[in-house]
Coordinates of C-alpha atoms in Angstrom, one line a residue:
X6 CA 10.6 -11.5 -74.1
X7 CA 8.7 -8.4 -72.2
X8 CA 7.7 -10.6 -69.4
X9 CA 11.3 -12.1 -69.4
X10 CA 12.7 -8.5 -68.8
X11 CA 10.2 -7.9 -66.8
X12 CA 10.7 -10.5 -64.3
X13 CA 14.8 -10.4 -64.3
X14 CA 14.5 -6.0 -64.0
X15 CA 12.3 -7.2 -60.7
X16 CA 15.5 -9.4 -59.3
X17 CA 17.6 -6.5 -60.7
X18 CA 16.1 -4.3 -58.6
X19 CA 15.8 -5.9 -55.5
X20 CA 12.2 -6.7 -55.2
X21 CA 12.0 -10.3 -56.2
X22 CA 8.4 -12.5 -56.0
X23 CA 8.0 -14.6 -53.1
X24 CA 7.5 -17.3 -55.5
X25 CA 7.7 -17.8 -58.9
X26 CA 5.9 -20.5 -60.9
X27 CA 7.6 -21.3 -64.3
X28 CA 5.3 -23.9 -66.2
X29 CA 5.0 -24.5 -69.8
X30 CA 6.5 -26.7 -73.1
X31 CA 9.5 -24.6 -73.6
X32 CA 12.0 -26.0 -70.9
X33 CA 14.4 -23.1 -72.6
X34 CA 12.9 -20.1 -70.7
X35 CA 12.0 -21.9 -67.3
X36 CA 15.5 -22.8 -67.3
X37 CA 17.0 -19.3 -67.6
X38 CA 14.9 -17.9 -65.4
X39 CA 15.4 -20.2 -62.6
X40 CA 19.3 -19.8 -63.1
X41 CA 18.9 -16.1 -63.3
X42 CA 17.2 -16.1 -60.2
X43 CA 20.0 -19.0 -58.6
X44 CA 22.8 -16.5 -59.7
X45 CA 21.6 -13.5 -59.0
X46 CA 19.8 -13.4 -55.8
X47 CA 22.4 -14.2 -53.7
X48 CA 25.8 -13.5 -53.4
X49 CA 28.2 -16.3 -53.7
X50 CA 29.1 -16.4 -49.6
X51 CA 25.6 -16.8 -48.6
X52 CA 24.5 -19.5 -51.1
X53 CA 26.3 -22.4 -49.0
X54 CA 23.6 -22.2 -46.3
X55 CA 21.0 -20.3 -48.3
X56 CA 20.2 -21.7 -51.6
X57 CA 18.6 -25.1 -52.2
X58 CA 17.6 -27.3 -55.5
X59 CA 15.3 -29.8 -55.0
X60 CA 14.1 -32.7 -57.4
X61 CA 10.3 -33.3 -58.1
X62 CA 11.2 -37.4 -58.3
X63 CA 12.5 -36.8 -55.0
X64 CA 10.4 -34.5 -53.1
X65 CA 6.9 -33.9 -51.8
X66 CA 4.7 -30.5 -51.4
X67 CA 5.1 -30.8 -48.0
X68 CA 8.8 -31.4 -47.9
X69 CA 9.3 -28.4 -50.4
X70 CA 6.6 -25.9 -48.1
X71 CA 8.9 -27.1 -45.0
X72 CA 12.0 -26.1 -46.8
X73 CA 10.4 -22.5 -47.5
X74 CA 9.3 -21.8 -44.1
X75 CA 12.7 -21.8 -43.0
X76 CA 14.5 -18.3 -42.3
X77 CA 17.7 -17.1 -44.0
X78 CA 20.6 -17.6 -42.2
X79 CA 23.3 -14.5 -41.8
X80 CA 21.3 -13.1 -45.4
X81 CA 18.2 -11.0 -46.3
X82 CA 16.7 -13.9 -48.0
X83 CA 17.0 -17.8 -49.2
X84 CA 16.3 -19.1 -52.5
X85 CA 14.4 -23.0 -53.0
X86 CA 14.5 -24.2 -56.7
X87 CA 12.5 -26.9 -57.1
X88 CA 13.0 -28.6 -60.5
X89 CA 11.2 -31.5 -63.0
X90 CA 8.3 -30.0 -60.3
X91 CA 5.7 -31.7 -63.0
X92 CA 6.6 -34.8 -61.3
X93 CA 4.5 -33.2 -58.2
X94 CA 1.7 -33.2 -60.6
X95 CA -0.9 -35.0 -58.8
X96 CA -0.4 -32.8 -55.8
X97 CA 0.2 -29.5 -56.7
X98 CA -2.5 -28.4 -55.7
X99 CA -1.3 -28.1 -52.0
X100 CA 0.6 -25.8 -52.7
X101 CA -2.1 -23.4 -52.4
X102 CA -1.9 -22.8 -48.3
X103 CA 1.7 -22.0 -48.7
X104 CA 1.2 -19.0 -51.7
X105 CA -1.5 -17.3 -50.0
X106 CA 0.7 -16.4 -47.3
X107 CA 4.6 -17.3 -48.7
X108 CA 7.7 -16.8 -46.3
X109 CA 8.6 -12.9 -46.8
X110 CA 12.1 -14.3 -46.8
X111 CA 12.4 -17.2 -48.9
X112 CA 12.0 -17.2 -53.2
X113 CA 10.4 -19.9 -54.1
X114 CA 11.2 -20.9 -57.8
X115 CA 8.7 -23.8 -58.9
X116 CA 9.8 -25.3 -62.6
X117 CA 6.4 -27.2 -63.6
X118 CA 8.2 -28.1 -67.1
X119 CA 5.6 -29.2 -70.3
X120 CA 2.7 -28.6 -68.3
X121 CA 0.6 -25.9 -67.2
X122 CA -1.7 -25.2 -64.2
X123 CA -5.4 -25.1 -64.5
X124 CA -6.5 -21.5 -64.7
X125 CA -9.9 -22.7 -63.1
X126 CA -8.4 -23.6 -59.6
X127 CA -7.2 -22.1 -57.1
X128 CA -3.4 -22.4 -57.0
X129 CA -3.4 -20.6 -60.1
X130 CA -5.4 -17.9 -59.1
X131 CA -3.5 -17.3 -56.1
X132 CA 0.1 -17.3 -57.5
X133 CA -1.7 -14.4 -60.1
X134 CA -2.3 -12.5 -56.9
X135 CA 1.0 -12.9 -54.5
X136 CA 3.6 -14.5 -57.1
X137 CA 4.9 -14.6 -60.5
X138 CA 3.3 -17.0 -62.9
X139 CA 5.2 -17.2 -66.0
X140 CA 4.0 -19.6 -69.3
X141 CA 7.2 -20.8 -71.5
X142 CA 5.4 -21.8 -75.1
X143 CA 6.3 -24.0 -77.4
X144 CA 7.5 -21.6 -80.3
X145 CA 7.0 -22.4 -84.1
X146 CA 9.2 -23.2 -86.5
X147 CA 8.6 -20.1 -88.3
X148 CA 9.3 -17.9 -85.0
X149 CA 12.5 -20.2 -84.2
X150 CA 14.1 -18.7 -87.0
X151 CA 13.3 -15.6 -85.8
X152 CA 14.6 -16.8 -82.6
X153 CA 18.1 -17.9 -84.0
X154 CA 18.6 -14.4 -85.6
X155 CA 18.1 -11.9 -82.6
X156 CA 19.7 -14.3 -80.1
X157 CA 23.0 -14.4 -82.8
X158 CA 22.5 -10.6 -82.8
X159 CA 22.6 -10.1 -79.4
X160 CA 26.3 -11.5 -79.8
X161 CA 27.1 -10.0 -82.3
X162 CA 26.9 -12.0 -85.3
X163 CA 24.1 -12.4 -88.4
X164 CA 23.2 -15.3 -89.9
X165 CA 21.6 -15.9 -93.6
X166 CA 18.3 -17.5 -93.8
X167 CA 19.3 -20.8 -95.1
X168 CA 21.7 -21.4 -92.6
X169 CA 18.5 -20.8 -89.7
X170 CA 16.4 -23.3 -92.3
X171 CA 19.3 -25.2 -92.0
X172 CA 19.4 -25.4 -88.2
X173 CA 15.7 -25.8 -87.8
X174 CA 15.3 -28.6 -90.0
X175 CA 18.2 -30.6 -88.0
X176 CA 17.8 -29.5 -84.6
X177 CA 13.9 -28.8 -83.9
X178 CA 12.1 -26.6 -82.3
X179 CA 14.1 -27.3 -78.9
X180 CA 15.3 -23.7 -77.8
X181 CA 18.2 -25.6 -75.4
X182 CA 19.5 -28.0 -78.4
X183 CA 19.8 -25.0 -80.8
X184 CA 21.4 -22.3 -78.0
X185 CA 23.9 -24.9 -77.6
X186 CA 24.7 -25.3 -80.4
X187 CA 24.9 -21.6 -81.2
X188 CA 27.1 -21.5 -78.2
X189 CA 29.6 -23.8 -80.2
X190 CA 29.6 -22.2 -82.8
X191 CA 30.3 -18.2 -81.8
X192 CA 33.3 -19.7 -79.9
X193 CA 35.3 -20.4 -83.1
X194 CA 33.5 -18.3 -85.0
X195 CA 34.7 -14.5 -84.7
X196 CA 32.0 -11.5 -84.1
X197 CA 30.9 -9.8 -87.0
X198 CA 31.1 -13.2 -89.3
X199 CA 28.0 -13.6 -90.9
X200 CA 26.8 -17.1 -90.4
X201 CA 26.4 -19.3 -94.0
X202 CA 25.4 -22.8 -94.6
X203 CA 29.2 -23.7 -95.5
X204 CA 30.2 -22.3 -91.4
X205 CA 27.2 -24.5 -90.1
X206 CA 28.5 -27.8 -92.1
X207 CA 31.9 -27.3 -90.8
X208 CA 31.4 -26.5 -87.1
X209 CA 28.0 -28.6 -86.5
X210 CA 28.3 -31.0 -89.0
X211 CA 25.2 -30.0 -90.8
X212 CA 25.0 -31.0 -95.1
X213 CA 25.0 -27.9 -96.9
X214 CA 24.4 -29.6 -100.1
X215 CA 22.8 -32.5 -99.0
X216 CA 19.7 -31.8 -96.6
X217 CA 16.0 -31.5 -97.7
X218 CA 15.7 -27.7 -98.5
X219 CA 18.5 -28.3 -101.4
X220 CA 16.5 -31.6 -101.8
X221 CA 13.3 -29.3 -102.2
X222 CA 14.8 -26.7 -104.3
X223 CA 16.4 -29.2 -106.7
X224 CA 12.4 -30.8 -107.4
X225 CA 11.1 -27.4 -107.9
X226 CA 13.9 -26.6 -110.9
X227 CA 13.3 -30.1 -112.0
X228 CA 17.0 -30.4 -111.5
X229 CA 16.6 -34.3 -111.4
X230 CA 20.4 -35.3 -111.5
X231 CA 20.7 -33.0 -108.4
X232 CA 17.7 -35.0 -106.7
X233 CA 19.1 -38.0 -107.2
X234 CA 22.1 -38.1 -105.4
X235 CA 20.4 -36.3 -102.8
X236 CA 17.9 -38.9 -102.3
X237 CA 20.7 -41.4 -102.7
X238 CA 22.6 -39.8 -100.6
X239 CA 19.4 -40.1 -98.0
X240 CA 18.9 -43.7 -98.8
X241 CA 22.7 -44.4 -97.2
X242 CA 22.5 -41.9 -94.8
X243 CA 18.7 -43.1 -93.0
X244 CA 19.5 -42.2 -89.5
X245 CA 20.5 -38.7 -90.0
X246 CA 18.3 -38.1 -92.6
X247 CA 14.4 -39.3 -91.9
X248 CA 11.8 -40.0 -94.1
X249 CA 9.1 -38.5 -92.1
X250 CA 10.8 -35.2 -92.1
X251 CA 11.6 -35.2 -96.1
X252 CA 8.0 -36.1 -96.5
X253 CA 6.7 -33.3 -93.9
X254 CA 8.4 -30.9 -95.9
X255 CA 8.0 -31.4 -99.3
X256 CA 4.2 -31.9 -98.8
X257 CA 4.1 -28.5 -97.1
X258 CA 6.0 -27.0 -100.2
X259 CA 3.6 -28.8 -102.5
X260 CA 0.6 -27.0 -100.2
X261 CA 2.2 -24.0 -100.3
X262 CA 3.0 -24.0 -104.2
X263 CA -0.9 -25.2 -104.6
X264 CA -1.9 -21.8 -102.8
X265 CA 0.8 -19.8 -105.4
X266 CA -0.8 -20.8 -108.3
X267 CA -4.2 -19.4 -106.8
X268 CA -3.0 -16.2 -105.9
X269 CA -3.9 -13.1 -108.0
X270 CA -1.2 -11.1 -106.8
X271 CA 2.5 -12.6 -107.0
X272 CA 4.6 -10.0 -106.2
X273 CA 7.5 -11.1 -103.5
X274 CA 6.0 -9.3 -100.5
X275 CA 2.1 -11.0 -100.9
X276 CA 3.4 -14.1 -101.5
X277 CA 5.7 -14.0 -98.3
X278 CA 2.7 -12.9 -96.5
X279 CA 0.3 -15.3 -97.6
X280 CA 2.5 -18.0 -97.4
X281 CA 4.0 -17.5 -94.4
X282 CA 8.0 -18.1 -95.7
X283 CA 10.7 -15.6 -95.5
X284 CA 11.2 -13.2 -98.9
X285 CA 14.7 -15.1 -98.8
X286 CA 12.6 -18.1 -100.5
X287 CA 10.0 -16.7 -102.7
X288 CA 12.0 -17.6 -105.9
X289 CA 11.7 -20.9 -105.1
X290 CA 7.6 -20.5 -105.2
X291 CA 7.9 -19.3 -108.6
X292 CA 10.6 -21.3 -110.6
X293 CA 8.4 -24.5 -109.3
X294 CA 5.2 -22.8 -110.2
X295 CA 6.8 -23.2 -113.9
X296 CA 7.9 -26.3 -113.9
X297 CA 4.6 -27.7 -112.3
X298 CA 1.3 -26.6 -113.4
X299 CA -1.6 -26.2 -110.5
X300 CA -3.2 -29.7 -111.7
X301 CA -0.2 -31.3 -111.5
X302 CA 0.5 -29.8 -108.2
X303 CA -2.6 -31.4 -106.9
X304 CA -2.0 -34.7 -108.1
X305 CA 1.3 -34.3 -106.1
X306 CA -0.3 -33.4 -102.8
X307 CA -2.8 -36.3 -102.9
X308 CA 0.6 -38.6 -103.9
X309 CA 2.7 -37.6 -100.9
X310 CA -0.3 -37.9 -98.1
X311 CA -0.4 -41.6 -99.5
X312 CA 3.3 -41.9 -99.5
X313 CA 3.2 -40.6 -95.7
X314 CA 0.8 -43.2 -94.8
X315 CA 2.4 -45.8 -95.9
X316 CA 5.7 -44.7 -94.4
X317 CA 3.9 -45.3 -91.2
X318 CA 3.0 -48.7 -92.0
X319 CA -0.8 -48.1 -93.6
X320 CA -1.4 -50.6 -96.6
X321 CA 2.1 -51.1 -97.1
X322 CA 4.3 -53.8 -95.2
X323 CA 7.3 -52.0 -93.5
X324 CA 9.1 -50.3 -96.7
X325 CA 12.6 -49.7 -96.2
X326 CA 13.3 -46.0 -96.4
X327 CA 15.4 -46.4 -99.7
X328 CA 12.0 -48.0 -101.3
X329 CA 10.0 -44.9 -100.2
X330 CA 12.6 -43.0 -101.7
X331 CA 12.3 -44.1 -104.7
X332 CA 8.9 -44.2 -104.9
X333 CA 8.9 -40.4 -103.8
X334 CA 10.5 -39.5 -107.2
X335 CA 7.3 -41.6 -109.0
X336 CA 5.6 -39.2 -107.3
X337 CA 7.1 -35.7 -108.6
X338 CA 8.3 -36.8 -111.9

């Protein structure tokens, strides 16, 4: 976030990079930037013969290096926006000639998306010197959360924990999907609301009762009415409910609840810490540590990583989801 404000203060300013290489697995950031720079720059009359996008499927280097030799027309500066530049892959290399000594006049936005430049050659070395380079990474799931709650509190709004769960588990790590979401969402949603599970089932159409963290905390109270209809509410419901993410996360709380039962010290805030969840869900850690001692745990583990195989086809011949299911709750009876 440093760099971000770093880079848009520059543009603030008035002392944009010549060019500006935007590379990396989170499309999110290298697409704010380069709209940030497309809005910004220059002022609406001086786009029309200023500001160009081009299209890595329907470019070259050299077409792209011809376009930024050009001068401004009636304007300080012109802006060239090349997007889906991974697509100039195999070339960018030639790029080089043209950042050693870039048009004074012309911002050069390159948006290398879910790749990143080779730090041993050249073209990286010499955007370092005259450019900006800017990495987007792919954040974790842990740090998405994070994510959801300052960008909502930037608006205005808090949300709980489970509701960001919530939102993780359905939409991903994908910055764009959730932010668009969000957007949705703070337009019926008045400032100052904080956000629950019940707002996020109503205006994204999210499960508040039926989704795999109630699914979760239903096994670990040994609640097994609950986990029933849950998991046959999953069995009807395959497509927005997929195996492979009910088994990813259960096994992960299985780990996790493996590690609890070593710890010495269980008090709330070493437990968060060790375990890497938010305080919100320690409780869970030790109702289940209760209901399942640590050899039982074990067997568990072992019992899902077999259950994921075979969900994936190995020694088991193409098991409907409804049949994993149920041999799922064989496993942590």
């Amino acid at each position: 976030m440093d760099r971000i404000k770093e880079i848009v203060g520059n543009i603030d300013q008035g002392t944009p990079k010549p060019v500006y290489f935007l590379m990396g697995e989170e499309p999110y950031y290298i697409d704010k930037i380069s709209q940030y720079v497309a809005d910004n720059v220059l002022t609406e009359e001086e786009r029309g013969f200023n500001q160009m996008v081009l299209y890595g499927k329907e470019t070259s280097v050299d077409e792209v290096i011809s376009n930024a030799k050009r001068f401004p027309m009636m304007a300080e500066h012109q802006v060239v926006i090349v997007k889906e530049a991974q697509h100039l892959s195999r070339n960018i290399e030639n790029f080089v000639s043209y950042v050693e000594n870039p048009q004074p006049s012309t911002i050069l936005v390159i948006c290398y998306k879910y790749k990143k430049l080779d730090k041993r050659k050249k073209l990286y070395k010499s955007i370092q010197k005259n450019g900006e380079l800017f990495e987007s990474k792919k954040l974790y799931e842990n740090q998405v959360s994070d994510w959801i709650r300052r960008t909502l509190s930037s608006k205005k709004y808090k949300i709980v924990p489970k509701a960001c769960m919530l939102l993780v588990e359905f939409l991903g790590t994908d910055l764009s999907k959730i932010n668009n979401e969000l957007d949705k969402l703070t337009l019926v949603v008045p400032q100052g609301t904080e956000i629950t599970p019940a707002l996020i089932e109503e205006h994204i159409g999210i499960s508040k009762d039926f989704n795999n963290f109630e699914l979760k905390k239903a096994i670990g109270e040994k609640n097994m009415r609950k986990t029933v209809r849950i998991i046959d509410y999953f069995a009807q419901n395959p497509k927005d409910n997929p195996f492979v993410v009910t088994i990813s996360l259960l096994s992960t709380f299985f780990t996790q609840l493996l590690q609890y039962h070593g710890l010495k010290d269980h008090s709330p805030g070493n437990v968060s810490k060790v375990l890497g969840v938010n305080p919100y869900f320690v409780n869970e850690f030790t109702t289940a540590a209760k209901n399942y001692p640590m050899k039982r745990v074990s067997g568990i583990v072992s019992g899902l990583r077999q259950l994921d195989l075979k969900s994936k086809g190995v020694n088991a011949n193409n098991l409907s989801q409804a049949d994993l299911l149920k041999e799922l709750l064989v496993q942590i009876d």
